[in-house]
Amino acid sequence: MNEVLFFKTFVLVGGMLVITSIAARINKAYETTLESILTIGGTFLTLFIVWNQADVFPNNLYALAAFSFCIGWSMGPTITMFGESFKFRKYRQKLGLKSKTVQMKKSFWGGDENKKTVYFYVDSPEKTYEADSQEMIQVYNRFKQEVLTQDHDPYSQKWQNNVFFALVATTLSVFMTAGIVYFSETDFGFLGSFLFFFILAFVILRLFKAYVIKDSSFSMIQTIGGIVLFTFYLIYDFNRLEKAMARGDESWGTAVDLAVNIYLDIINLFLLILEALSESN
């Protein structure tokens, strides 16, 4: 079995992950809306250049570096957002402020009733507050003053532990899925069609989560589903790598294609695990 493709692919994946981690540490938050728009646009532009220059060395390396830097630049604010959500939940718990899911009016499509998360104090559970209520705005303002503006907030170490756990879980998932492919004689190519439809459903659910269904339990189910989805994507892409190696393929184009897909599997898996930890009790 030809190992040149294996070496190329994982050198590329490793380099991209290093660049991504550096960019994520540099940019913790977007300064302006324009910066976020430019980052998203830059990500798609550099990805297009990657596919266009995949076979051209060393242009493909420059394009991959730029693409992974853009991903890291957007990951920093995402991780910060997850961390803030985690710390705010811990802060609410300290105040005796809990959340629950309530049913609202029927949806526009006439389906099941919409659900949303509301908040209440333990000592007066009959009175609830929506996320945009004056009470919750005041609680959040106090949270920013007492926690986010401090150099060493009381929840920082717990959040760092979550980030470390997500890194370990992602690493173990990579080795586990690679081991499944290596030691199994099954051709996992059949997963391709199923995964394509599942990822379309996943994207639709993400949009529902962002704009329609404000329900914490739905959010957690959707996040766990995403973790399972990208774990299977790792199996599928490692199987593609194994078959390409068996064919004796050493081309840069194949290495770049596989590296980008495995890299995106790892990034998405890490972020989803971190999101689940930020939402979990």
PDB file of C-alpha atoms in Angstrom:
ATOM      1  CA  MET A   1       0.000   0.000   0.000  1.00  0.00           C
ATOM      2  CA  ASN A   2       1.412   3.391  -1.020  1.00  0.00           C
ATOM      3  CA  GLU A   3       2.189   5.575   2.015  1.00  0.00           C
ATOM      4  CA  VAL A   4       3.113   8.764   0.146  1.00  0.00           C
ATOM      5  CA  LEU A   5      -0.519   9.880  -0.009  1.00  0.00           C
ATOM      6  CA  PHE A   6      -0.960   9.110   3.699  1.00  0.00           C
ATOM      7  CA  PHE A   7       2.084  11.237   4.564  1.00  0.00           C
ATOM      8  CA  LYS A   8       0.998  14.147   2.367  1.00  0.00           C
ATOM      9  CA  THR A   9      -2.566  14.120   3.680  1.00  0.00           C
ATOM     10  CA  PHE A  10      -1.706  14.131   7.361  1.00  0.00           C
ATOM     11  CA  VAL A  11       1.106  16.651   7.046  1.00  0.00           C
ATOM     12  CA  LEU A  12      -1.451  18.949   5.414  1.00  0.00           C
ATOM     13  CA  VAL A  13      -4.097  18.229   8.070  1.00  0.00           C
ATOM     14  CA  GLY A  14      -1.599  18.777  10.884  1.00  0.00           C
ATOM     15  CA  GLY A  15      -0.338  22.037   9.413  1.00  0.00           C
ATOM     16  CA  MET A  16      -3.875  23.317   8.880  1.00  0.00           C
ATOM     17  CA  LEU A  17      -4.842  22.512  12.474  1.00  0.00           C
ATOM     18  CA  VAL A  18      -1.770  24.338  13.807  1.00  0.00           C
ATOM     19  CA  ILE A  19      -2.539  27.446  11.734  1.00  0.00           C
ATOM     20  CA  THR A  20      -6.189  27.286  12.796  1.00  0.00           C
ATOM     21  CA  SER A  21      -5.313  27.092  16.492  1.00  0.00           C
ATOM     22  CA  ILE A  22      -2.969  30.083  16.185  1.00  0.00           C
ATOM     23  CA  ALA A  23      -5.606  32.189  14.413  1.00  0.00           C
ATOM     24  CA  ALA A  24      -8.267  31.184  16.958  1.00  0.00           C
ATOM     25  CA  ARG A  25      -6.030  32.299  19.833  1.00  0.00           C
ATOM     26  CA  ILE A  26      -5.312  35.640  18.155  1.00  0.00           C
ATOM     27  CA  ASN A  27      -8.938  36.549  17.411  1.00  0.00           C
ATOM     28  CA  LYS A  28     -11.208  36.074  20.416  1.00  0.00           C
ATOM     29  CA  ALA A  29     -14.039  38.289  19.156  1.00  0.00           C
ATOM     30  CA  TYR A  30     -15.066  40.249  16.082  1.00  0.00           C
ATOM     31  CA  GLU A  31     -14.511  43.976  16.425  1.00  0.00           C
ATOM     32  CA  THR A  32     -17.114  44.889  13.814  1.00  0.00           C
ATOM     33  CA  THR A  33     -19.840  43.262  11.742  1.00  0.00           C
ATOM     34  CA  LEU A  34     -17.774  44.018   8.652  1.00  0.00           C
ATOM     35  CA  GLU A  35     -14.941  41.907  10.045  1.00  0.00           C
ATOM     36  CA  SER A  36     -17.253  38.909  10.434  1.00  0.00           C
ATOM     37  CA  ILE A  37     -18.595  39.356   6.894  1.00  0.00           C
ATOM     38  CA  LEU A  38     -15.080  39.628   5.466  1.00  0.00           C
ATOM     39  CA  THR A  39     -14.014  36.524   7.390  1.00  0.00           C
ATOM     40  CA  ILE A  40     -16.904  34.481   6.008  1.00  0.00           C
ATOM     41  CA  GLY A  41     -16.266  35.789   2.507  1.00  0.00           C
ATOM     42  CA  GLY A  42     -12.541  35.097   2.858  1.00  0.00           C
ATOM     43  CA  THR A  43     -13.251  31.535   3.960  1.00  0.00           C
ATOM     44  CA  PHE A  44     -15.311  30.746   0.857  1.00  0.00           C
ATOM     45  CA  LEU A  45     -12.869  32.576  -1.421  1.00  0.00           C
ATOM     46  CA  THR A  46      -9.833  30.712  -0.093  1.00  0.00           C
ATOM     47  CA  LEU A  47     -11.710  27.398  -0.277  1.00  0.00           C
ATOM     48  CA  PHE A  48     -12.445  28.097  -3.949  1.00  0.00           C
ATOM     49  CA  ILE A  49      -8.746  28.832  -4.508  1.00  0.00           C
ATOM     50  CA  VAL A  50      -7.835  25.590  -2.720  1.00  0.00           C
ATOM     51  CA  TRP A  51      -9.965  23.528  -5.122  1.00  0.00           C
ATOM     52  CA  ASN A  52      -8.702  25.513  -8.103  1.00  0.00           C
ATOM     53  CA  GLN A  53      -5.019  25.123  -7.175  1.00  0.00           C
ATOM     54  CA  ALA A  54      -5.193  21.667  -5.580  1.00  0.00           C
ATOM     55  CA  ASP A  55      -2.744  20.100  -8.052  1.00  0.00           C
ATOM     56  CA  VAL A  56      -0.381  23.084  -8.248  1.00  0.00           C
ATOM     57  CA  PHE A  57       2.489  22.923  -5.755  1.00  0.00           C
ATOM     58  CA  PRO A  58       3.259  25.110  -3.760  1.00  0.00           C
ATOM     59  CA  ASN A  59       0.209  27.279  -4.572  1.00  0.00           C
ATOM     60  CA  ASN A  60      -2.003  24.654  -2.955  1.00  0.00           C
ATOM     61  CA  LEU A  61      -0.056  25.000   0.313  1.00  0.00           C
ATOM     62  CA  TYR A  62      -0.489  28.780   0.356  1.00  0.00           C
ATOM     63  CA  ALA A  63      -4.205  28.415  -0.332  1.00  0.00           C
ATOM     64  CA  LEU A  64      -4.616  25.814   2.420  1.00  0.00           C
ATOM     65  CA  ALA A  65      -2.759  28.049   4.873  1.00  0.00           C
ATOM     66  CA  ALA A  66      -5.023  31.002   4.038  1.00  0.00           C
ATOM     67  CA  PHE A  67      -8.158  28.849   4.273  1.00  0.00           C
ATOM     68  CA  SER A  68      -7.231  27.347   7.644  1.00  0.00           C
ATOM     69  CA  PHE A  69      -6.320  30.817   8.963  1.00  0.00           C
ATOM     70  CA  CYS A  70      -9.779  32.107   7.988  1.00  0.00           C
ATOM     71  CA  ILE A  71     -11.395  29.117   9.710  1.00  0.00           C
ATOM     72  CA  GLY A  72      -9.363  29.788  12.847  1.00  0.00           C
ATOM     73  CA  TRP A  73     -10.188  33.489  12.735  1.00  0.00           C
ATOM     74  CA  SER A  74     -13.890  32.590  12.814  1.00  0.00           C
ATOM     75  CA  MET A  75     -13.441  29.819  15.398  1.00  0.00           C
ATOM     76  CA  GLY A  76     -12.053  32.189  18.027  1.00  0.00           C
ATOM     77  CA  PRO A  77     -15.304  34.182  18.417  1.00  0.00           C
ATOM     78  CA  THR A  78     -17.330  30.951  18.236  1.00  0.00           C
ATOM     79  CA  ILE A  79     -15.395  29.402  21.123  1.00  0.00           C
ATOM     80  CA  THR A  80     -15.701  32.664  23.063  1.00  0.00           C
ATOM     81  CA  MET A  81     -19.472  32.610  22.497  1.00  0.00           C
ATOM     82  CA  PHE A  82     -19.704  29.019  23.780  1.00  0.00           C
ATOM     83  CA  GLY A  83     -17.616  29.959  26.805  1.00  0.00           C
ATOM     84  CA  GLU A  84     -19.783  32.965  27.580  1.00  0.00           C
ATOM     85  CA  SER A  85     -22.910  30.802  27.325  1.00  0.00           C
ATOM     86  CA  PHE A  86     -21.391  28.251  29.712  1.00  0.00           C
ATOM     87  CA  LYS A  87     -20.342  30.901  32.232  1.00  0.00           C
ATOM     88  CA  PHE A  88     -23.723  32.649  32.069  1.00  0.00           C
ATOM     89  CA  ARG A  89     -25.455  29.361  32.824  1.00  0.00           C
ATOM     90  CA  LYS A  90     -23.187  28.848  35.844  1.00  0.00           C
ATOM     91  CA  TYR A  91     -23.864  32.425  36.955  1.00  0.00           C
ATOM     92  CA  ARG A  92     -27.631  31.879  36.702  1.00  0.00           C
ATOM     93  CA  GLN A  93     -27.323  28.746  38.798  1.00  0.00           C
ATOM     94  CA  LYS A  94     -25.558  30.764  41.494  1.00  0.00           C
ATOM     95  CA  LEU A  95     -28.476  33.222  41.502  1.00  0.00           C
ATOM     96  CA  GLY A  96     -31.023  30.403  41.747  1.00  0.00           C
ATOM     97  CA  LEU A  97     -32.251  31.228  38.249  1.00  0.00           C
ATOM     98  CA  LYS A  98     -33.299  28.130  36.320  1.00  0.00           C
ATOM     99  CA  SER A  99     -34.758  27.515  32.878  1.00  0.00           C
ATOM    100  CA  LYS A 100     -37.574  25.392  31.512  1.00  0.00           C
ATOM    101  CA  THR A 101     -39.261  24.751  28.181  1.00  0.00           C
ATOM    102  CA  VAL A 102     -42.799  26.001  27.617  1.00  0.00           C
ATOM    103  CA  GLN A 103     -45.184  25.557  24.690  1.00  0.00           C
ATOM    104  CA  MET A 104     -46.212  28.602  22.714  1.00  0.00           C
ATOM    105  CA  LYS A 105     -48.732  29.194  19.915  1.00  0.00           C
ATOM    106  CA  LYS A 106     -48.899  26.901  16.898  1.00  0.00           C
ATOM    107  CA  SER A 107     -46.278  27.329  14.235  1.00  0.00           C
ATOM    108  CA  PHE A 108     -46.855  29.073  10.926  1.00  0.00           C
ATOM    109  CA  TRP A 109     -46.985  25.696   9.163  1.00  0.00           C
ATOM    110  CA  GLY A 110     -49.713  24.437  11.478  1.00  0.00           C
ATOM    111  CA  GLY A 111     -47.582  21.702  12.999  1.00  0.00           C
ATOM    112  CA  ASP A 112     -46.848  20.960  16.609  1.00  0.00           C
ATOM    113  CA  GLU A 113     -46.790  23.840  19.010  1.00  0.00           C
ATOM    114  CA  ASN A 114     -43.574  25.829  19.138  1.00  0.00           C
ATOM    115  CA  LYS A 115     -41.472  25.613  22.262  1.00  0.00           C
ATOM    116  CA  LYS A 116     -39.203  28.149  23.856  1.00  0.00           C
ATOM    117  CA  THR A 117     -37.003  28.428  26.916  1.00  0.00           C
ATOM    118  CA  VAL A 118     -38.023  30.726  29.767  1.00  0.00           C
ATOM    119  CA  TYR A 119     -36.358  31.458  33.099  1.00  0.00           C
ATOM    120  CA  PHE A 120     -37.591  31.503  36.686  1.00  0.00           C
ATOM    121  CA  TYR A 121     -36.224  31.912  40.202  1.00  0.00           C
ATOM    122  CA  VAL A 122     -36.320  28.838  42.428  1.00  0.00           C
ATOM    123  CA  ASP A 123     -38.094  30.742  45.207  1.00  0.00           C
ATOM    124  CA  SER A 124     -40.842  31.989  42.840  1.00  0.00           C
ATOM    125  CA  PRO A 125     -41.270  29.425  40.030  1.00  0.00           C
ATOM    126  CA  GLU A 126     -44.682  30.746  39.025  1.00  0.00           C
ATOM    127  CA  LYS A 127     -43.142  33.899  37.553  1.00  0.00           C
ATOM    128  CA  THR A 128     -41.225  33.346  34.322  1.00  0.00           C
ATOM    129  CA  TYR A 129     -39.012  35.602  32.221  1.00  0.00           C
ATOM    130  CA  GLU A 130     -38.261  35.410  28.529  1.00  0.00           C
ATOM    131  CA  ALA A 131     -34.692  35.765  27.315  1.00  0.00           C
ATOM    132  CA  ASP A 132     -35.276  39.349  26.137  1.00  0.00           C
ATOM    133  CA  SER A 133     -37.198  40.462  29.249  1.00  0.00           C
ATOM    134  CA  GLN A 134     -36.027  43.393  31.348  1.00  0.00           C
ATOM    135  CA  GLU A 135     -35.160  41.074  34.248  1.00  0.00           C
ATOM    136  CA  MET A 136     -32.914  38.872  32.108  1.00  0.00           C
ATOM    137  CA  ILE A 137     -31.262  41.903  30.533  1.00  0.00           C
ATOM    138  CA  GLN A 138     -30.409  43.187  34.010  1.00  0.00           C
ATOM    139  CA  VAL A 139     -29.083  39.763  35.041  1.00  0.00           C
ATOM    140  CA  TYR A 140     -26.903  39.632  31.928  1.00  0.00           C
ATOM    141  CA  ASN A 141     -25.568  43.138  32.551  1.00  0.00           C
ATOM    142  CA  ARG A 142     -24.583  42.135  36.090  1.00  0.00           C
ATOM    143  CA  PHE A 143     -22.983  38.992  34.671  1.00  0.00           C
ATOM    144  CA  LYS A 144     -20.864  41.060  32.292  1.00  0.00           C
ATOM    145  CA  GLN A 145     -19.807  43.372  35.106  1.00  0.00           C
ATOM    146  CA  GLU A 146     -19.050  40.652  37.667  1.00  0.00           C
ATOM    147  CA  VAL A 147     -17.643  37.955  35.387  1.00  0.00           C
ATOM    148  CA  LEU A 148     -16.710  38.958  31.836  1.00  0.00           C
ATOM    149  CA  THR A 149     -14.851  42.134  32.779  1.00  0.00           C
ATOM    150  CA  GLN A 150     -12.701  40.336  35.367  1.00  0.00           C
ATOM    151  CA  ASP A 151      -9.206  39.107  34.476  1.00  0.00           C
ATOM    152  CA  HIS A 152      -9.743  35.868  36.408  1.00  0.00           C
ATOM    153  CA  ASP A 153     -13.425  35.033  36.593  1.00  0.00           C
ATOM    154  CA  PRO A 154     -14.615  32.169  38.828  1.00  0.00           C
ATOM    155  CA  TYR A 155     -15.764  30.015  35.890  1.00  0.00           C
ATOM    156  CA  SER A 156     -12.693  30.325  33.679  1.00  0.00           C
ATOM    157  CA  GLN A 157     -10.966  27.151  34.881  1.00  0.00           C
ATOM    158  CA  LYS A 158     -14.133  25.089  34.464  1.00  0.00           C
ATOM    159  CA  TRP A 159     -14.473  26.327  30.906  1.00  0.00           C
ATOM    160  CA  GLN A 160     -10.810  25.587  30.148  1.00  0.00           C
ATOM    161  CA  ASN A 161     -11.430  22.056  31.426  1.00  0.00           C
ATOM    162  CA  ASN A 162     -14.307  21.751  28.953  1.00  0.00           C
ATOM    163  CA  VAL A 163     -12.106  22.921  26.074  1.00  0.00           C
ATOM    164  CA  PHE A 164      -9.437  20.398  27.060  1.00  0.00           C
ATOM    165  CA  PHE A 165     -12.043  17.630  27.291  1.00  0.00           C
ATOM    166  CA  ALA A 166     -13.362  18.541  23.819  1.00  0.00           C
ATOM    167  CA  LEU A 167      -9.814  18.349  22.425  1.00  0.00           C
ATOM    168  CA  VAL A 168      -9.241  14.941  24.019  1.00  0.00           C
ATOM    169  CA  ALA A 169     -12.634  13.632  22.873  1.00  0.00           C
ATOM    170  CA  THR A 170     -11.988  14.827  19.312  1.00  0.00           C
ATOM    171  CA  THR A 171      -8.517  13.265  19.271  1.00  0.00           C
ATOM    172  CA  LEU A 172      -9.866   9.953  20.545  1.00  0.00           C
ATOM    173  CA  SER A 173     -12.623  10.072  17.911  1.00  0.00           C
ATOM    174  CA  VAL A 174     -10.039  10.541  15.156  1.00  0.00           C
ATOM    175  CA  PHE A 175      -7.963   7.569  16.316  1.00  0.00           C
ATOM    176  CA  MET A 176     -11.049   5.442  16.936  1.00  0.00           C
ATOM    177  CA  THR A 177     -12.521   6.052  13.478  1.00  0.00           C
ATOM    178  CA  ALA A 178      -9.136   5.549  11.810  1.00  0.00           C
ATOM    179  CA  GLY A 179      -8.797   2.257  13.694  1.00  0.00           C
ATOM    180  CA  ILE A 180     -12.256   1.129  12.607  1.00  0.00           C
ATOM    181  CA  VAL A 181     -11.344   1.706   8.961  1.00  0.00           C
ATOM    182  CA  TYR A 182      -7.877   0.149   9.269  1.00  0.00           C
ATOM    183  CA  PHE A 183      -8.945  -3.039  11.031  1.00  0.00           C
ATOM    184  CA  SER A 184     -12.245  -3.513   9.203  1.00  0.00           C
ATOM    185  CA  GLU A 185     -12.603  -5.032   5.755  1.00  0.00           C
ATOM    186  CA  THR A 186     -15.861  -3.154   5.173  1.00  0.00           C
ATOM    187  CA  ASP A 187     -16.043  -0.674   2.317  1.00  0.00           C
ATOM    188  CA  PHE A 188     -17.665   2.366   3.922  1.00  0.00           C
ATOM    189  CA  GLY A 189     -18.223   4.070   0.574  1.00  0.00           C
ATOM    190  CA  PHE A 190     -21.933   3.300   0.865  1.00  0.00           C
ATOM    191  CA  LEU A 191     -22.137   5.952   3.604  1.00  0.00           C
ATOM    192  CA  GLY A 192     -21.588   8.759   1.100  1.00  0.00           C
ATOM    193  CA  SER A 193     -25.167   9.140  -0.126  1.00  0.00           C
ATOM    194  CA  PHE A 194     -26.655   8.789   3.342  1.00  0.00           C
ATOM    195  CA  LEU A 195     -24.256  11.334   4.839  1.00  0.00           C
ATOM    196  CA  PHE A 196     -25.045  13.837   2.089  1.00  0.00           C
ATOM    197  CA  PHE A 197     -28.751  13.802   2.939  1.00  0.00           C
ATOM    198  CA  PHE A 198     -28.068  13.804   6.667  1.00  0.00           C
ATOM    199  CA  ILE A 199     -25.839  16.856   6.419  1.00  0.00           C
ATOM    200  CA  LEU A 200     -28.549  18.687   4.458  1.00  0.00           C
ATOM    201  CA  ALA A 201     -30.994  17.840   7.251  1.00  0.00           C
ATOM    202  CA  PHE A 202     -28.418  18.963   9.810  1.00  0.00           C
ATOM    203  CA  VAL A 203     -28.002  22.356   8.128  1.00  0.00           C
ATOM    204  CA  ILE A 204     -31.792  22.822   8.038  1.00  0.00           C
ATOM    205  CA  LEU A 205     -32.013  21.948  11.739  1.00  0.00           C
ATOM    206  CA  ARG A 206     -29.268  24.474  12.509  1.00  0.00           C
ATOM    207  CA  LEU A 207     -31.304  27.149  10.753  1.00  0.00           C
ATOM    208  CA  PHE A 208     -34.411  26.116  12.698  1.00  0.00           C
ATOM    209  CA  LYS A 209     -32.428  26.310  15.908  1.00  0.00           C
ATOM    210  CA  ALA A 210     -31.185  29.796  15.081  1.00  0.00           C
ATOM    211  CA  TYR A 211     -34.429  31.352  13.851  1.00  0.00           C
ATOM    212  CA  VAL A 212     -37.474  29.218  14.728  1.00  0.00           C
ATOM    213  CA  ILE A 213     -37.192  26.755  17.607  1.00  0.00           C
ATOM    214  CA  LYS A 214     -35.807  28.362  20.767  1.00  0.00           C
ATOM    215  CA  ASP A 215     -35.746  25.172  22.800  1.00  0.00           C
ATOM    216  CA  SER A 216     -32.708  23.999  24.775  1.00  0.00           C
ATOM    217  CA  SER A 217     -33.645  20.294  24.585  1.00  0.00           C
ATOM    218  CA  PHE A 218     -34.033  20.489  20.784  1.00  0.00           C
ATOM    219  CA  SER A 219     -30.682  22.264  20.628  1.00  0.00           C
ATOM    220  CA  MET A 220     -28.938  19.497  22.566  1.00  0.00           C
ATOM    221  CA  ILE A 221     -30.496  16.719  20.452  1.00  0.00           C
ATOM    222  CA  GLN A 222     -29.450  18.503  17.280  1.00  0.00           C
ATOM    223  CA  THR A 223     -25.903  19.013  18.594  1.00  0.00           C
ATOM    224  CA  ILE A 224     -25.512  15.350  19.557  1.00  0.00           C
ATOM    225  CA  GLY A 225     -26.847  14.375  16.128  1.00  0.00           C
ATOM    226  CA  GLY A 226     -24.147  16.549  14.564  1.00  0.00           C
ATOM    227  CA  ILE A 227     -21.454  14.825  16.626  1.00  0.00           C
ATOM    228  CA  VAL A 228     -22.634  11.431  15.372  1.00  0.00           C
ATOM    229  CA  LEU A 229     -22.824  12.746  11.791  1.00  0.00           C
ATOM    230  CA  PHE A 230     -19.239  14.036  11.670  1.00  0.00           C
ATOM    231  CA  THR A 231     -17.932  10.926  13.413  1.00  0.00           C
ATOM    232  CA  PHE A 232     -19.363   8.902  10.525  1.00  0.00           C
ATOM    233  CA  TYR A 233     -17.892  11.438   8.095  1.00  0.00           C
ATOM    234  CA  LEU A 234     -14.454  10.694   9.571  1.00  0.00           C
ATOM    235  CA  ILE A 235     -15.006   6.985   8.934  1.00  0.00           C
ATOM    236  CA  TYR A 236     -16.118   7.735   5.372  1.00  0.00           C
ATOM    237  CA  ASP A 237     -13.145  10.015   4.610  1.00  0.00           C
ATOM    238  CA  PHE A 238     -10.585   7.663   6.178  1.00  0.00           C
ATOM    239  CA  ASN A 239     -12.047   4.931   3.990  1.00  0.00           C
ATOM    240  CA  ARG A 240     -11.621   7.173   0.935  1.00  0.00           C
ATOM    241  CA  LEU A 241      -7.980   7.675   1.937  1.00  0.00           C
ATOM    242  CA  GLU A 242      -7.451   3.928   2.343  1.00  0.00           C
ATOM    243  CA  LYS A 243      -8.889   3.191  -1.109  1.00  0.00           C
ATOM    244  CA  ALA A 244      -6.850   5.962  -2.746  1.00  0.00           C
ATOM    245  CA  MET A 245      -3.684   4.546  -1.156  1.00  0.00           C
ATOM    246  CA  ALA A 246      -4.574   1.069  -2.433  1.00  0.00           C
ATOM    247  CA  ARG A 247      -4.827   2.509  -5.967  1.00  0.00           C
ATOM    248  CA  GLY A 248      -1.328   3.954  -5.636  1.00  0.00           C
ATOM    249  CA  ASP A 249      -2.593   7.529  -5.948  1.00  0.00           C
ATOM    250  CA  GLU A 250       0.113  10.021  -4.904  1.00  0.00           C
ATOM    251  CA  SER A 251      -1.301  13.174  -6.496  1.00  0.00           C
ATOM    252  CA  TRP A 252      -1.454  16.508  -4.708  1.00  0.00           C
ATOM    253  CA  GLY A 253      -5.040  16.936  -5.829  1.00  0.00           C
ATOM    254  CA  THR A 254      -6.173  13.821  -3.972  1.00  0.00           C
ATOM    255  CA  ALA A 255      -4.104  14.709  -0.899  1.00  0.00           C
ATOM    256  CA  VAL A 256      -5.572  18.219  -0.766  1.00  0.00           C
ATOM    257  CA  ASP A 257      -9.127  16.946  -1.275  1.00  0.00           C
ATOM    258  CA  LEU A 258      -8.798  14.384   1.511  1.00  0.00           C
ATOM    259  CA  ALA A 259      -6.954  16.773   3.822  1.00  0.00           C
ATOM    260  CA  VAL A 260      -9.637  19.460   3.532  1.00  0.00           C
ATOM    261  CA  ASN A 261     -12.434  16.973   4.183  1.00  0.00           C
ATOM    262  CA  ILE A 262     -10.733  15.323   7.173  1.00  0.00           C
ATOM    263  CA  TYR A 263      -9.770  18.748   8.537  1.00  0.00           C
ATOM    264  CA  LEU A 264     -13.370  19.995   8.313  1.00  0.00           C
ATOM    265  CA  ASP A 265     -14.620  16.781   9.946  1.00  0.00           C
ATOM    266  CA  ILE A 266     -12.262  17.365  12.872  1.00  0.00           C
ATOM    267  CA  ILE A 267     -13.097  21.070  13.223  1.00  0.00           C
ATOM    268  CA  ASN A 268     -16.851  20.477  13.137  1.00  0.00           C
ATOM    269  CA  LEU A 269     -16.600  17.569  15.562  1.00  0.00           C
ATOM    270  CA  PHE A 270     -14.560  19.639  18.029  1.00  0.00           C
ATOM    271  CA  LEU A 271     -16.947  22.602  17.880  1.00  0.00           C
ATOM    272  CA  LEU A 272     -20.029  20.405  18.301  1.00  0.00           C
ATOM    273  CA  ILE A 273     -18.535  18.592  21.300  1.00  0.00           C
ATOM    274  CA  LEU A 274     -17.634  21.969  22.807  1.00  0.00           C
ATOM    275  CA  GLU A 275     -21.138  23.273  22.103  1.00  0.00           C
ATOM    276  CA  ALA A 276     -22.660  20.225  23.795  1.00  0.00           C
ATOM    277  CA  LEU A 277     -20.460  20.789  26.850  1.00  0.00           C
ATOM    278  CA  SER A 278     -21.430  24.463  26.993  1.00  0.00           C
ATOM    279  CA  GLU A 279     -25.136  23.568  26.955  1.00  0.00           C
ATOM    280  CA  SER A 280     -25.011  20.490  29.167  1.00  0.00           C
ATOM    281  CA  ASN A 281     -25.766  20.417  32.878  1.00  0.00           C
TER     282      ASN A 281
END
